[in-house]
PDB file of C-alpha atoms in Angstrom:
ATOM      1  CA  MET A   1      13.583  10.468   4.357  1.00 89.00           C
ATOM      2  CA  ALA A   2       9.859  11.130   5.946  1.00 95.00           C
ATOM      3  CA  LYS A   3       7.752   8.008   7.396  1.00 97.00           C
ATOM      4  CA  VAL A   4       4.766   8.116   5.436  1.00 97.00           C
ATOM      5  CA  PHE A   5       1.655   6.056   6.101  1.00 98.00           C
ATOM      6  CA  ILE A   6      -0.296   5.078   3.164  1.00 97.00           C
ATOM      7  CA  TYR A   7      -4.274   4.183   3.038  1.00 96.00           C
ATOM      8  CA  PRO A   8      -5.052   1.704   1.320  1.00 95.00           C
ATOM      9  CA  ALA A   9      -2.331   0.031   3.986  1.00 95.00           C
ATOM     10  CA  THR A  10      -2.184  -2.598   1.536  1.00 95.00           C
ATOM     11  CA  SER A  11      -1.699  -0.353  -1.546  1.00 96.00           C
ATOM     12  CA  LEU A  12       1.481  -0.725  -4.165  1.00 96.00           C
ATOM     13  CA  ILE A  13       0.801   2.047  -6.093  1.00 97.00           C
ATOM     14  CA  LEU A  14       1.252   4.103  -3.180  1.00 97.00           C
ATOM     15  CA  SER A  15       3.876   2.083  -1.506  1.00 97.00           C
ATOM     16  CA  ASP A  16       5.633   2.334  -5.166  1.00 97.00           C
ATOM     17  CA  LEU A  17       5.492   5.851  -5.151  1.00 97.00           C
ATOM     18  CA  VAL A  18       6.222   6.882  -1.936  1.00 97.00           C
ATOM     19  CA  ALA A  19       9.161   4.506  -2.123  1.00 96.00           C
ATOM     20  CA  ARG A  20      10.551   6.267  -5.303  1.00 95.00           C
ATOM     21  CA  PHE A  21      10.194   9.358  -4.615  1.00 95.00           C
ATOM     22  CA  GLY A  22      12.872   8.432  -1.725  1.00 94.00           C
ATOM     23  CA  HIS A  23      10.399   8.458   1.899  1.00 96.00           C
ATOM     24  CA  LYS A  24       9.727   5.304   3.234  1.00 96.00           C
ATOM     25  CA  PRO A  25       6.348   3.822   3.056  1.00 97.00           C
ATOM     26  CA  LEU A  26       4.605   2.756   6.346  1.00 97.00           C
ATOM     27  CA  GLY A  27       2.054  -0.183   5.409  1.00 96.00           C
ATOM     28  CA  ALA A  28       0.696  -3.025   6.716  1.00 95.00           C
ATOM     29  CA  ALA A  29       3.315  -5.219   5.435  1.00 96.00           C
ATOM     30  CA  LEU A  30       5.732  -3.744   8.143  1.00 96.00           C
ATOM     31  CA  GLY A  31       3.612  -4.592  11.149  1.00 95.00           C
ATOM     32  CA  ILE A  32       2.413  -8.590   9.979  1.00 94.00           C
ATOM     33  CA  ARG A  33       6.322  -8.809   8.769  1.00 95.00           C
ATOM     34  CA  GLU A  34       7.206  -8.091  12.510  1.00 94.00           C
ATOM     35  CA  ARG A  35       4.723 -10.704  13.973  1.00 93.00           C
ATOM     36  CA  ILE A  36       5.848 -13.293  11.459  1.00 94.00           C
ATOM     37  CA  GLN A  37       9.597 -13.121  12.119  1.00 93.00           C
ATOM     38  CA  THR A  38       9.104 -12.860  15.919  1.00 91.00           C
ATOM     39  CA  ALA A  39       8.656 -16.516  17.378  1.00 91.00           C
ATOM     40  CA  GLY A  40       6.671 -16.897  20.099  1.00 89.00           C
ATOM     41  CA  VAL A  41       2.763 -19.241  20.105  1.00 87.00           C
ATOM     42  CA  ASP A  42       1.704 -20.420  16.997  1.00 89.00           C
ATOM     43  CA  SER A  43      -0.985 -18.571  15.604  1.00 89.00           C
ATOM     44  CA  PRO A  44      -1.762 -18.753  12.250  1.00 87.00           C
ATOM     45  CA  PRO A  45      -2.363 -17.145   9.807  1.00 87.00           C
ATOM     46  CA  LEU A  46      -1.241 -13.817  10.709  1.00 88.00           C
ATOM     47  CA  GLN A  47       0.340 -14.459  14.327  1.00 88.00           C
ATOM     48  CA  ILE A  48      -2.334 -12.101  15.791  1.00 89.00           C
ATOM     49  CA  THR A  49      -2.860 -13.553  19.039  1.00 88.00           C
ATOM     50  CA  PRO A  50      -5.071 -13.091  21.899  1.00 89.00           C
ATOM     51  CA  GLU A  51      -2.489 -10.095  23.222  1.00 90.00           C
ATOM     52  CA  GLU A  52      -2.978  -7.480  19.951  1.00 92.00           C
ATOM     53  CA  PRO A  53      -6.447  -6.817  21.044  1.00 92.00           C
ATOM     54  CA  LYS A  54      -5.234  -5.582  24.817  1.00 94.00           C
ATOM     55  CA  ARG A  55      -2.180  -3.763  22.743  1.00 94.00           C
ATOM     56  CA  GLY A  56      -5.112  -2.485  20.709  1.00 94.00           C
ATOM     57  CA  LEU A  57      -6.719  -0.561  23.646  1.00 96.00           C
ATOM     58  CA  LYS A  58      -3.927   2.040  23.146  1.00 96.00           C
ATOM     59  CA  TYR A  59      -5.843   2.730  19.610  1.00 95.00           C
ATOM     60  CA  ALA A  60      -9.723   1.593  20.739  1.00 95.00           C
ATOM     61  CA  ALA A  61     -12.201   1.997  23.663  1.00 94.00           C
ATOM     62  CA  VAL A  62     -12.978  -1.576  25.630  1.00 94.00           C
ATOM     63  CA  GLU A  63     -16.516  -1.772  24.088  1.00 95.00           C
ATOM     64  CA  VAL A  64     -15.381  -1.553  21.123  1.00 94.00           C
ATOM     65  CA  PRO A  65     -14.775  -5.022  19.108  1.00 93.00           C
ATOM     66  CA  SER A  66     -11.864  -7.141  19.633  1.00 93.00           C
ATOM     67  CA  GLY A  67     -11.464  -7.371  15.867  1.00 92.00           C
ATOM     68  CA  VAL A  68     -10.931  -4.042  15.886  1.00 95.00           C
ATOM     69  CA  ARG A  69      -8.891  -3.719  18.527  1.00 95.00           C
ATOM     70  CA  GLY A  70      -6.623  -6.739  17.024  1.00 94.00           C
ATOM     71  CA  ARG A  71      -6.084  -4.602  13.584  1.00 95.00           C
ATOM     72  CA  MET A  72      -5.379  -1.522  15.776  1.00 96.00           C
ATOM     73  CA  ALA A  73      -2.574  -3.336  17.401  1.00 96.00           C
ATOM     74  CA  ILE A  74      -1.152  -3.693  14.205  1.00 95.00           C
ATOM     75  CA  TYR A  75      -1.572   0.128  12.276  1.00 97.00           C
ATOM     76  CA  GLY A  76      -1.997   2.530  15.538  1.00 96.00           C
ATOM     77  CA  PRO A  77       2.109   1.811  16.188  1.00 96.00           C
ATOM     78  CA  LEU A  78       2.882   3.029  12.766  1.00 97.00           C
ATOM     79  CA  ILE A  79      -0.306   5.639  12.399  1.00 97.00           C
ATOM     80  CA  GLU A  80       2.158   6.789  15.628  1.00 96.00           C
ATOM     81  CA  GLU A  81       5.765   6.496  13.592  1.00 96.00           C
ATOM     82  CA  ALA A  82       4.102   8.420  10.723  1.00 97.00           C
ATOM     83  CA  GLU A  83       5.243  11.681   9.622  1.00 96.00           C
ATOM     84  CA  ALA A  84       2.591  12.172   6.822  1.00 97.00           C
ATOM     85  CA  ALA A  85      -0.078  10.458   5.392  1.00 97.00           C
ATOM     86  CA  ILE A  86      -1.428   9.784   1.657  1.00 97.00           C
ATOM     87  CA  ILE A  87      -4.862   8.779   1.623  1.00 96.00           C
ATOM     88  CA  VAL A  88      -7.153   7.156  -1.588  1.00 96.00           C
ATOM     89  CA  ASN A  89     -10.547   7.707  -0.984  1.00 92.00           C
ATOM     90  CA  ASP A  90     -13.244   5.371  -2.024  1.00 87.00           C
ATOM     91  CA  ALA A  91     -10.457   2.443  -2.269  1.00 89.00           C
ATOM     92  CA  ASP A  92     -12.198  -0.331  -3.791  1.00 86.00           C
ATOM     93  CA  LEU A  93      -9.911  -2.829  -2.753  1.00 87.00           C
ATOM     94  CA  ALA A  94      -9.510  -1.642   1.212  1.00 86.00           C
ATOM     95  CA  PHE A  95     -12.821  -3.365   0.567  1.00 82.00           C
ATOM     96  CA  GLY A  96     -13.264  -6.331   4.359  1.00 85.00           C
ATOM     97  CA  CYS A  97     -15.532  -7.552   6.716  1.00 90.00           C
ATOM     98  CA  MET A  98     -16.885  -5.634   9.384  1.00 92.00           C
ATOM     99  CA  GLY A  99     -13.928  -5.438  11.166  1.00 92.00           C
ATOM    100  CA  CYS A 100     -12.042  -4.376   8.393  1.00 92.00           C
ATOM    101  CA  ALA A 101     -14.566  -1.754   7.704  1.00 93.00           C
ATOM    102  CA  ARG A 102     -14.716  -0.399  10.933  1.00 94.00           C
ATOM    103  CA  THR A 103     -10.710  -0.348  11.379  1.00 95.00           C
ATOM    104  CA  ASN A 104     -10.929   1.665   8.071  1.00 95.00           C
ATOM    105  CA  GLU A 105     -13.083   4.316   9.420  1.00 95.00           C
ATOM    106  CA  LEU A 106     -10.762   4.242  13.036  1.00 96.00           C
ATOM    107  CA  ILE A 107      -7.595   4.587  10.873  1.00 97.00           C
ATOM    108  CA  LEU A 108      -9.000   7.612   9.020  1.00 96.00           C
ATOM    109  CA  PHE A 109     -10.047   9.532  11.963  1.00 96.00           C
ATOM    110  CA  THR A 110      -6.867   8.759  13.704  1.00 96.00           C
ATOM    111  CA  LEU A 111      -4.501  10.035  10.669  1.00 97.00           C
ATOM    112  CA  ARG A 112      -6.403  13.212  10.647  1.00 95.00           C
ATOM    113  CA  GLN A 113      -7.043  13.813  14.503  1.00 95.00           C
ATOM    114  CA  SER A 114      -2.806  13.706  14.494  1.00 95.00           C
ATOM    115  CA  GLY A 115      -2.105  16.922  12.638  1.00 95.00           C
ATOM    116  CA  ILE A 116       0.546  15.468  10.526  1.00 96.00           C
ATOM    117  CA  PRO A 117       0.282  16.017   6.788  1.00 96.00           C
ATOM    118  CA  ILE A 118      -2.411  14.436   4.349  1.00 96.00           C
ATOM    119  CA  LEU A 119      -2.916  14.363   0.772  1.00 96.00           C
ATOM    120  CA  GLU A 120      -6.319  12.932  -0.185  1.00 95.00           C
ATOM    121  CA  LEU A 121      -6.783  11.646  -3.687  1.00 94.00           C
ATOM    122  CA  ASP A 122      -8.839   9.069  -5.686  1.00 94.00           C
ATOM    123  CA  TYR A 123      -7.064   5.911  -7.800  1.00 94.00           C
ATOM    124  CA  PRO A 124      -7.194   7.906 -11.136  1.00 94.00           C
ATOM    125  CA  GLY A 125      -9.528   6.675 -14.104  1.00 92.00           C
ATOM    126  CA  ASP A 126      -7.934   7.239 -17.179  1.00 92.00           C
ATOM    127  CA  GLU A 127      -4.412   8.697 -18.320  1.00 93.00           C
ATOM    128  CA  GLU A 128      -4.858  11.927 -17.945  1.00 93.00           C
ATOM    129  CA  GLU A 129      -6.021  11.391 -14.036  1.00 93.00           C
ATOM    130  CA  GLY A 130      -2.906   9.187 -13.777  1.00 94.00           C
ATOM    131  CA  VAL A 131      -0.540  11.918 -14.719  1.00 94.00           C
ATOM    132  CA  ARG A 132      -2.426  14.727 -11.904  1.00 94.00           C
ATOM    133  CA  PHE A 133      -1.737  11.824  -9.243  1.00 95.00           C
ATOM    134  CA  VAL A 134       1.888  10.717 -10.065  1.00 95.00           C
ATOM    135  CA  ALA A 135       2.045  14.805  -9.872  1.00 95.00           C
ATOM    136  CA  ALA A 136       0.155  15.560  -6.585  1.00 95.00           C
ATOM    137  CA  VAL A 137       2.094  12.843  -5.202  1.00 96.00           C
ATOM    138  CA  ARG A 138       5.454  13.828  -5.981  1.00 95.00           C
ATOM    139  CA  LYS A 139       4.602  17.653  -4.901  1.00 94.00           C
ATOM    140  CA  PHE A 140       3.288  16.537  -1.524  1.00 95.00           C
ATOM    141  CA  LEU A 141       6.639  14.558  -1.127  1.00 96.00           C
ATOM    142  CA  ASP A 142       8.826  17.021  -2.194  1.00 94.00           C
ATOM    143  CA  GLY A 143       7.167  18.711   0.987  1.00 93.00           C
ATOM    144  CA  LEU A 144       8.177  16.666   3.111  1.00 92.00           C
ATOM    145  CA  PRO A 145      11.550  17.287   4.870  1.00 83.00           C
ATOM    146  CA  GLU A 146      14.578  14.980   3.448  1.00 73.00           C
ATOM    147  CA  GLU A 147      15.768  14.334   7.377  1.00 63.00           C
ATOM    148  CA  VAL A 148      14.237  14.071  10.165  1.00 54.00           C
ATOM    149  CA  GLU A 149      15.910  15.787  13.517  1.00 51.00           C
ATOM    150  CA  ALA A 150      16.498  13.163  16.158  1.00 47.00           C
TER     151      ALA A 150
ATOM    152  CA  MET B   1      -0.182 -24.125  22.245  1.00 77.00           C
ATOM    153  CA  ALA B   2       2.154 -24.895  19.789  1.00 89.00           C
ATOM    154  CA  GLU B   3       5.560 -23.069  19.435  1.00 91.00           C
ATOM    155  CA  TYR B   4       6.127 -21.073  16.516  1.00 92.00           C
ATOM    156  CA  THR B   5       9.492 -20.814  15.295  1.00 91.00           C
ATOM    157  CA  PRO B   6       9.688 -18.310  12.442  1.00 91.00           C
ATOM    158  CA  GLY B   7      11.334 -18.794   9.238  1.00 89.00           C
ATOM    159  CA  TYR B   8      13.052 -15.970   7.361  1.00 91.00           C
ATOM    160  CA  ALA B   9      14.028 -14.565   9.871  1.00 91.00           C
ATOM    161  CA  GLY B  10      15.592 -11.140   9.986  1.00 92.00           C
ATOM    162  CA  THR B  11      14.882 -10.567   6.140  1.00 95.00           C
ATOM    163  CA  VAL B  12      13.369  -8.671   4.195  1.00 96.00           C
ATOM    164  CA  THR B  13      10.730  -9.191   1.179  1.00 97.00           C
ATOM    165  CA  LYS B  14       9.531  -7.423  -1.267  1.00 97.00           C
ATOM    166  CA  TYR B  15       6.763  -7.780  -4.069  1.00 96.00           C
ATOM    167  CA  VAL B  16       8.238  -6.767  -7.994  1.00 97.00           C
ATOM    168  CA  PHE B  17       5.329  -6.275 -10.482  1.00 97.00           C
ATOM    169  CA  ILE B  18       5.982  -5.111 -13.874  1.00 96.00           C
ATOM    170  CA  GLU B  19       3.678  -4.173 -16.213  1.00 94.00           C
ATOM    171  CA  SER B  20       6.094  -3.098 -19.591  1.00 93.00           C
ATOM    172  CA  PRO B  21       5.187  -3.436 -22.814  1.00 92.00           C
ATOM    173  CA  SER B  22       8.902  -4.279 -23.610  1.00 92.00           C
ATOM    174  CA  MET B  23       9.845  -6.617 -21.041  1.00 93.00           C
ATOM    175  CA  THR B  24       8.102 -10.087 -19.638  1.00 94.00           C
ATOM    176  CA  PRO B  25       8.562 -11.372 -16.065  1.00 95.00           C
ATOM    177  CA  GLY B  26      10.123 -13.996 -17.065  1.00 94.00           C
ATOM    178  CA  GLU B  27      12.940 -11.851 -18.566  1.00 95.00           C
ATOM    179  CA  LEU B  28      12.561 -10.077 -15.180  1.00 95.00           C
ATOM    180  CA  ALA B  29      13.901 -12.678 -13.501  1.00 95.00           C
ATOM    181  CA  LEU B  30      16.771 -13.680 -15.800  1.00 95.00           C
ATOM    182  CA  ARG B  31      18.298 -10.113 -15.523  1.00 94.00           C
ATOM    183  CA  ALA B  32      17.753  -9.780 -11.238  1.00 95.00           C
ATOM    184  CA  TYR B  33      19.507 -13.514 -10.941  1.00 94.00           C
ATOM    185  CA  GLU B  34      22.599 -12.077 -12.754  1.00 93.00           C
ATOM    186  CA  ALA B  35      22.346  -9.264 -10.078  1.00 92.00           C
ATOM    187  CA  SER B  36      21.260 -11.053  -6.995  1.00 91.00           C
ATOM    188  CA  GLU B  37      23.889 -11.892  -5.207  1.00 89.00           C
ATOM    189  CA  GLY B  38      22.823 -14.140  -2.370  1.00 89.00           C
ATOM    190  CA  VAL B  39      19.108 -12.517  -2.575  1.00 95.00           C
ATOM    191  CA  LEU B  40      16.465 -15.008  -3.428  1.00 96.00           C
ATOM    192  CA  ILE B  41      13.864 -14.508  -6.193  1.00 96.00           C
ATOM    193  CA  LYS B  42      10.943 -16.116  -7.041  1.00 94.00           C
ATOM    194  CA  GLU B  43       9.597 -15.329 -10.639  1.00 93.00           C
ATOM    195  CA  THR B  44       5.813 -15.336 -10.089  1.00 92.00           C
ATOM    196  CA  CYS B  45       2.916 -14.696 -12.963  1.00 91.00           C
ATOM    197  CA  PHE B  46       3.347 -10.723 -12.103  1.00 93.00           C
ATOM    198  CA  GLY B  47       7.080 -10.148 -11.525  1.00 94.00           C
ATOM    199  CA  LEU B  48       8.861 -11.129  -8.634  1.00 95.00           C
ATOM    200  CA  GLN B  49       9.131 -12.136  -5.113  1.00 95.00           C
ATOM    201  CA  VAL B  50      12.627 -10.976  -2.921  1.00 96.00           C
ATOM    202  CA  THR B  51      13.683 -12.417  -0.292  1.00 96.00           C
ATOM    203  CA  GLY B  52      16.485 -12.069   1.774  1.00 96.00           C
ATOM    204  CA  GLU B  53      18.806  -9.072   3.992  1.00 95.00           C
ATOM    205  CA  ALA B  54      17.252  -5.739   4.046  1.00 95.00           C
ATOM    206  CA  ASP B  55      20.383  -3.709   2.175  1.00 95.00           C
ATOM    207  CA  ALA B  56      20.823  -6.621  -0.260  1.00 96.00           C
ATOM    208  CA  VAL B  57      17.110  -6.665  -1.313  1.00 96.00           C
ATOM    209  CA  ASP B  58      17.533  -2.675  -1.638  1.00 95.00           C
ATOM    210  CA  ARG B  59      20.581  -3.189  -3.739  1.00 96.00           C
ATOM    211  CA  LEU B  60      18.990  -5.600  -5.928  1.00 96.00           C
ATOM    212  CA  ILE B  61      15.695  -3.625  -6.516  1.00 96.00           C
ATOM    213  CA  LYS B  62      17.608  -0.490  -7.411  1.00 95.00           C
ATOM    214  CA  VAL B  63      18.883  -2.530 -10.240  1.00 95.00           C
ATOM    215  CA  ILE B  64      16.047  -3.810 -11.012  1.00 95.00           C
ATOM    216  CA  ARG B  65      14.582  -0.713 -10.909  1.00 94.00           C
ATOM    217  CA  SER B  66      16.391   1.076 -13.526  1.00 94.00           C
ATOM    218  CA  ILE B  67      15.588  -2.067 -16.406  1.00 94.00           C
ATOM    219  CA  ASP B  68      12.429  -0.238 -16.345  1.00 94.00           C
ATOM    220  CA  PRO B  69      11.683   2.409 -14.198  1.00 95.00           C
ATOM    221  CA  ASP B  70       8.207   3.513 -15.217  1.00 95.00           C
ATOM    222  CA  HIS B  71       6.646   0.130 -15.760  1.00 96.00           C
ATOM    223  CA  ILE B  72       8.491  -1.563 -12.352  1.00 97.00           C
ATOM    224  CA  PHE B  73       6.344  -1.549  -9.507  1.00 97.00           C
ATOM    225  CA  VAL B  74       7.803  -2.602  -5.987  1.00 97.00           C
ATOM    226  CA  LYS B  75       6.158  -3.271  -2.396  1.00 96.00           C
ATOM    227  CA  ASP B  76       7.031  -4.965   0.984  1.00 96.00           C
ATOM    228  CA  ARG B  77       5.548  -7.658   1.755  1.00 96.00           C
ATOM    229  CA  GLY B  78       4.868  -9.506   5.156  1.00 94.00           C
ATOM    230  CA  PHE B  79       4.970 -13.195   4.570  1.00 94.00           C
ATOM    231  CA  PRO B  80       8.530 -14.464   2.754  1.00 93.00           C
ATOM    232  CA  PRO B  81       7.506 -16.802  -0.643  1.00 91.00           C
ATOM    233  CA  GLY B  82       6.353 -20.012  -0.355  1.00 88.00           C
ATOM    234  CA  ASP B  83       4.782 -19.852   3.430  1.00 90.00           C
ATOM    235  CA  SER B  84       2.253 -21.803   4.003  1.00 88.00           C
ATOM    236  CA  ARG B  85      -0.244 -19.915   5.561  1.00 89.00           C
ATOM    237  CA  ARG B  86      -0.440 -18.056   2.364  1.00 88.00           C
ATOM    238  CA  CYS B  87       0.815 -19.861  -0.160  1.00 87.00           C
ATOM    239  CA  ARG B  88      -2.239 -20.930  -3.325  1.00 85.00           C
ATOM    240  CA  ALA B  89      -0.680 -24.072  -3.601  1.00 85.00           C
ATOM    241  CA  ASN B  90      -1.977 -25.179   0.234  1.00 84.00           C
ATOM    242  CA  LEU B  91      -4.683 -23.030   0.276  1.00 84.00           C
ATOM    243  CA  GLY B  92      -6.621 -22.716  -2.829  1.00 82.00           C
ATOM    244  CA  GLY B  93      -7.720 -20.058  -4.980  1.00 84.00           C
ATOM    245  CA  ALA B  94      -6.244 -17.190  -5.245  1.00 85.00           C
ATOM    246  CA  ARG B  95      -4.003 -16.096  -2.547  1.00 86.00           C
ATOM    247  CA  PRO B  96      -5.357 -13.667  -0.083  1.00 85.00           C
ATOM    248  CA  GLY B  97      -4.188  -9.987  -1.127  1.00 86.00           C
ATOM    249  CA  TYR B  98      -4.252 -11.099  -5.063  1.00 88.00           C
ATOM    250  CA  LEU B  99      -7.182  -9.260  -5.698  1.00 88.00           C
ATOM    251  CA  GLY B 100      -5.949  -6.308  -4.274  1.00 90.00           C
ATOM    252  CA  HIS B 101      -3.094  -6.585  -6.440  1.00 92.00           C
ATOM    253  CA  GLU B 102      -5.197  -7.542  -9.432  1.00 92.00           C
ATOM    254  CA  ARG B 103      -7.794  -4.371  -8.682  1.00 92.00           C
ATOM    255  CA  GLU B 104      -4.267  -2.486  -8.575  1.00 94.00           C
ATOM    256  CA  PHE B 105      -2.537  -3.885 -11.307  1.00 94.00           C
ATOM    257  CA  ARG B 106      -5.089  -2.487 -13.949  1.00 94.00           C
ATOM    258  CA  LEU B 107      -4.082   1.170 -12.985  1.00 95.00           C
ATOM    259  CA  LEU B 108      -0.377   0.655 -13.580  1.00 96.00           C
ATOM    260  CA  ARG B 109      -0.596   1.741 -17.043  1.00 95.00           C
ATOM    261  CA  TYR B 110      -1.986   5.200 -16.060  1.00 96.00           C
ATOM    262  CA  ILE B 111       0.585   5.342 -13.559  1.00 96.00           C
ATOM    263  CA  SER B 112       3.288   4.437 -15.577  1.00 96.00           C
ATOM    264  CA  ARG B 113       2.168   7.604 -18.391  1.00 95.00           C
ATOM    265  CA  GLY B 114       2.060   9.859 -14.614  1.00 95.00           C
ATOM    266  CA  LEU B 115       5.777   8.911 -14.144  1.00 95.00           C
ATOM    267  CA  GLU B 116       6.874   9.378 -17.549  1.00 95.00           C
ATOM    268  CA  GLU B 117       4.791  12.560 -17.958  1.00 93.00           C
ATOM    269  CA  LEU B 118       6.809  13.368 -15.276  1.00 92.00           C
ATOM    270  CA  GLU B 119       9.863  13.006 -16.420  1.00 89.00           C
ATOM    271  CA  ARG B 120       9.509  14.369 -19.693  1.00 89.00           C
ATOM    272  CA  GLY B 121       8.172  17.748 -18.274  1.00 81.00           C
ATOM    273  CA  GLU B 122       9.980  18.327 -15.386  1.00 65.00           C
ATOM    274  CA  GLY B 123      10.482  21.494 -14.078  1.00 48.00           C
ATOM    275  CA  GLU B 124       7.687  22.765 -16.252  1.00 54.00           C
ATOM    276  CA  GLU B 125       4.717  20.692 -14.606  1.00 55.00           C
ATOM    277  CA  PRO B 126       1.154  22.547 -13.920  1.00 55.00           C
ATOM    278  CA  GLU B 127      -0.124  22.877 -10.599  1.00 60.00           C
ATOM    279  CA  PRO B 128      -0.745  19.449  -9.877  1.00 60.00           C
ATOM    280  CA  VAL B 129      -4.816  19.258  -8.508  1.00 63.00           C
ATOM    281  CA  PRO B 130      -5.176  15.346  -7.010  1.00 66.00           C
ATOM    282  CA  PRO B 131      -7.964  13.655  -9.168  1.00 64.00           C
ATOM    283  CA  GLY B 132     -11.487  12.909  -7.514  1.00 62.00           C
ATOM    284  CA  HIS B 133     -11.524  16.362  -5.850  1.00 58.00           C
ATOM    285  CA  GLU B 134     -13.302  17.833  -8.149  1.00 60.00           C
ATOM    286  CA  LYS B 135     -16.154  15.048  -8.568  1.00 62.00           C
ATOM    287  CA  ARG B 136     -18.734  14.065  -6.170  1.00 66.00           C
ATOM    288  CA  PRO B 137     -20.471  17.180  -5.219  1.00 74.00           C
ATOM    289  CA  LYS B 138     -21.613  17.315  -1.959  1.00 78.00           C
ATOM    290  CA  LEU B 139     -25.646  16.514  -1.357  1.00 84.00           C
ATOM    291  CA  ASP B 140     -27.880  19.541  -2.441  1.00 88.00           C
ATOM    292  CA  ILE B 141     -30.193  20.092   0.340  1.00 90.00           C
ATOM    293  CA  LYS B 142     -33.162  20.579  -2.020  1.00 90.00           C
ATOM    294  CA  ARG B 143     -32.304  17.245  -3.352  1.00 89.00           C
ATOM    295  CA  LEU B 144     -32.404  15.867   0.648  1.00 89.00           C
ATOM    296  CA  GLN B 145     -35.348  17.393   0.623  1.00 89.00           C
ATOM    297  CA  ASP B 146     -37.043  15.747  -1.881  1.00 89.00           C
ATOM    298  CA  LEU B 147     -35.368  12.434  -0.677  1.00 88.00           C
ATOM    299  CA  ILE B 148     -37.521  12.794   2.465  1.00 88.00           C
ATOM    300  CA  ASN B 149     -40.222  13.942   0.617  1.00 88.00           C
ATOM    301  CA  LEU B 150     -40.240  10.942  -1.001  1.00 88.00           C
ATOM    302  CA  GLU B 151     -39.941   8.607   2.318  1.00 81.00           C
ATOM    303  CA  GLU B 152     -43.420   7.256   2.701  1.00 70.00           C
ATOM    304  CA  PRO B 153     -44.981   8.173   6.155  1.00 65.00           C
TER     305      PRO B 153
END
């Protein structure tokens, strides 16, 4: 079972397909869950504390806005953990504020620099594209190692 | 600063979406309750949220998926169900994240079709071409020059 980072990190379709074909999807929910289930200082709504932008320094320079560094504190460890990635280009649901937009750019850049196998595609617009979308994801995931040596 | 003590610590929450011509979220919930064995199930307009120990949730998801594998979709959720920071009962309007789900929900029928086709043509599928790559040709250099010339000085 390979760990596959999905982009958009909240994607239902990618998360389902990766899990369905026997691998572990790495998405935003895992990072958020970790924070929501950790006791500490109350910092609603996402339990992002002032510590996160400091942790984000590992993934973004100090002059990068704290909003981007805070978000990278969630996504950075997941990208480090990932053994492969699936990216949907131009996903309109990945729309957000400027902090989200810049973080998305940094996520894609980091993924492409990391050297892990990446599948890039677009969301299907009709049934024929849906068939090709699923087939492409399946083929990509089948090519990943089932068991990763420790 | 107030202290934060998490609820549902050590549990896993997953969304289950159903987009099926033969089953409603209500029927799915009934089937899920039969196999729940201690897993917390919350029925929603699009399917379910299930919360519990990771192993128990995975087992339940396996059972749920087998009911209508091509039309049931599952993803992780960071928050437990009914969390006041996310629940629309406290916030008003759509739950944060719902709009993304709504957007992808419209595409699920294409994915279902893809899964059905994959099952049908197992072993004889053509070389898949990821959608979108043949579209959007790069900007032609002449077109770029025209655009530059159009700029007013």
